[in-house]
Amino acid sequence: MHYISKLTYYLVIILIILSINFFLPRAMPGDPLAYVLGENPDMPTRMTEEEREMRLAEYGLDKPLLEQYLNYMVGLSRGDLGCSIYYNTPVMDEILVRLKWTLLLTGTSTVIYMLLGIFLGAESAWARGKKKDTGSLITILTVSSFPTFFLGTLLAIFFAANLDLFPLGGARIIGASYANPFEKALDILHHLVLPAATLIIAHIGGTYLLMRNSMLSVLGADYILSARAKGLSERYIMNRHAIKNALLPVVTMAALTVQFMIIGTIFVEKVFAYPGVGNLLYDSVLRRDYPLLQGIFLFIAISVVIANFIADMTYLWLDPRVRDE
Amino acid sequence: MMMRISDLKTHFPTPDGIVRAVDTIDLSIRDTETFGLIGETGCGKTVLGLTIMRLLHPATTVEGEIIYKGQNLLEASEAEMRTIRGREIAIILQNPTTSLNPVMKVGEQIAEAIRLHQGLNKKDAAAKAVEMLDAVRIPSPSQRANEYPHEFSGGMKQRVMIAMGLACNPSFIIADEPTKGLDVTIKAQIVELMREMTERKAMLLITHDLSVARELCDRIALMYAGELVEYAPLKGIFESPLHPYTRGFLGSLPERGLVPIPGMSPSLIDFPDGCRFHPRCEHATEVCRREHPELVEFNAGHFVRCHHARS
Amino acid sequence: MTGVTVKDVLGSLGLGILVILVAVSIFAPQIAPYDPHDTYKPMEHPSSEHLLGTNDVGNDILSEVIYGTRVSLFIAFTVSITAIVIGTALGLIAGYSGGVLGFLIMRIVDIFLTIPRLVLIIVIAAFMPRSIWTIIVVFIIFGWVMTARIVRSEVLTLRSQYYVESARMLGGSDLYILWRHILPNVIPLVVVQFIMEASHVIIAEAGLSFLGLGDPVARSWGTTFHYAFECPNIITSDVWMWWMLPPGLCIVATVLGFTFVGYALEERLNPKLKTVVGMGV
């Protein structure tokens, strides 16, 4: 029952996102045609009335709004996100080419920062009030104050430009021919380290703090006392009794932290010239490539909705009380 | 003698001052007796139970001796305590709803102690847990063992708590308010179950419910403001109570008209001078305000802490 | 009973940082050695004339960063104050009156929380003219959401409490009850929320400007960083030290100031509140 109502809710959200995407250029204070053509509003192209009408018809902008909306939806259902102004190719193609890199970067970083944040938060709570706890709390609050792009730039300067331990940017050596797949994987990994490290360091704070606070309240719970009364060791109690309960709020907020992570990817990809969707977003902002920009927005928004859905399902799996409601 | 507690003091710091939850207690519990510890909420009786188990916050200071089977528990190491908890001494905590882990199956919560103390493997421990559920009369135990606490009613959760406490066959049981919040019928069932399950064991029953104590206990002690004010065999307490507090407590029983004791129990931070009960006592005199009375043996086995004790 | 705690130290440290930054932004014209728009010889290294050198078009970097304090703090305070006021008002309405209006507000809140707000902000900002007012408006549109949610749930708790009920039975009007009984209890939450929002805006604005969506004239720290980043070979030479590091560290210091103050306040006012750090930028 839960699953179905959640699924319906997220489908409605997706519909809303699609509609926002449609109305955005039409609700903005400029000429929708200028957006499709990617004009700089400070230097509008001079067009005759005829030229203008021809262009409007070409993009279907002369039709009634409802018809435009339906066309847009039909197009979407066929995977048609329009055409990039800069590349003059379908937006969908441009995104798909770069998607694998973004998935690799975001996926790796998400798994690591979640596990690490949960682990450090639990350890910190376990050592509450001690030097170790205070130390990691202050370190993490400080590190979390760095904007991702600044942190990434600093890491690039120290570890790539100065120490030359890692490449300055890119996802692999361009034009390299590899002797075997292992070598190729190693090269990709080598390029992945700094961007992933940036994302992890910049985003670990949220999960760490949530886990720490949640663990602190769990450690005061009666069932922990109950477990101690059975003679169980502290380590066992932490692993078997405390962590699962403490994870519940972390999972509730996971979708939000993953959303931050996805946004952070935009900045990291720019800093490290990583050939993913985030970098494409940066370029399309500078080039005023609105169709491409909107296509990327759709992709990111929908993946965030999916992350929400996964988080909800995980919660159901973890908490038997909600499952039975 | 199963346990002898002498000169026990348990104090812990709070932002408002030092709470003297146990201040000073002497008592001993025989091998198979049920010893009732009675008192109003906030008199320190739960803290006494947790002190015996050494389950209090590290900032707590505990003085005195708790001799269990010849060993002073207050000097035992944490590792030694872990082999005692659950196996030798078990505590049945109050509030089953919050004392059971909401995200762990009930059978598992019983089985983990069995695996730890009796060295059984996962499967045998699970089977033993089902046996325990059966012993506390939970219907279809093998199925219930795989359910979570929220699927159990209040009375059933209390049964689970009892099964959990008794799983490793401890020789000493501390039961903290095992009947709190249960309706009359269920309460009677739980009392019956407790009687049966602890027949040949020593038990410290902590409760504010005299009617439960009357059903189960061999001896009863009344605790007030961190100390014992009277203790005696069951009959002595019910037929010839000596302390005004005991008499007041008996008067609050339903069949005696539910007359509450006037006034409020004192905070455990600031005790009144002299007898700690004197502000609420109708017989209080000058000496009660001035001098703290000692616990004296008034009749054989009947102790009382009152300047004006009379039959 | 206890002495100086971690939260006291962090709180004072944070407050100190914020006071200095506010002072710098107020007295920017007095402190800055030059007008940030005046041009000198471009790409100068630090010297006694230009302590942090000059940028690619010859502006004095130190002056640009000092004036950047003004821009960044102005945006942060304008956005968070407005967003908090709107969020509190909507939260009070949603919590106190319930009904269709309350339902509608909460559905909008849910949707806003699910959609990645910074990406939508980027897209909207990309459609609008580059100016600090664009940034202020888009941030306000999305900034009230969390406050509204927190205020509403607090109001729901308060409403069921005895004294509000009795005030109502005594015939207090809704507005009176909101003003006298509910608002004072909500204020501490709102203050913490204000601090959090301000630090979110600082970091998000920096991100937006880093993407080149900042005001090219009134340059915030993020915008300065953007131009530095767009300059070729900057990180392989030493130029980053005076062009990137100062604005970057200013952003970190400000966010840290807000975070520490917020953390200390939160622990004091409502230990149950949980800090969520990060905006994604």
XYZ file of C-alpha atoms in Angstrom, chain A residues 222-223 225-226 228-233 236 240-241 244-245 248 318-321 323-324, chain B residues 55 82 85-86 91 93 98-104 108-109 112 116-117 148 150-151 164:
44
model
C 15.778 2.282 27.285
C 16.414 -0.585 24.898
C 20.009 -0.113 28.800
C 18.085 -3.314 28.283
C 23.502 -3.723 28.566
C 21.519 -5.536 31.237
C 21.885 -8.724 29.207
C 25.651 -8.538 29.561
C 26.263 -7.757 25.892
C 29.496 -5.959 25.035
C 27.984 -5.585 20.058
C 23.447 -4.720 16.605
C 21.168 -2.401 18.568
C 20.070 0.364 12.927
C 17.912 2.647 15.058
C 16.484 5.907 10.558
C 14.586 -0.655 7.984
C 11.630 0.243 10.170
C 9.095 -2.538 10.739
C 6.684 -0.094 12.411
C 5.998 -1.142 7.138
C 2.934 -2.394 8.986
C 24.257 0.146 34.806
C 29.234 -8.548 31.755
C 24.566 -9.457 33.929
C 21.938 -11.645 32.322
C 16.895 -7.162 35.574
C 13.297 -3.150 33.311
C 10.640 1.467 25.281
C 12.847 -1.291 26.685
C 12.460 -3.542 23.659
C 14.408 -2.643 20.541
C 11.755 -1.582 17.982
C 13.701 -2.753 14.931
C 14.800 -6.177 16.156
C 16.361 -12.431 18.492
C 16.290 -10.095 21.488
C 21.239 -12.971 21.838
C 26.345 -15.008 24.702
C 26.014 -16.747 28.055
C 8.625 -7.083 16.133
C 5.111 -3.139 18.049
C 3.052 -6.207 17.064
C 14.219 -12.101 28.212
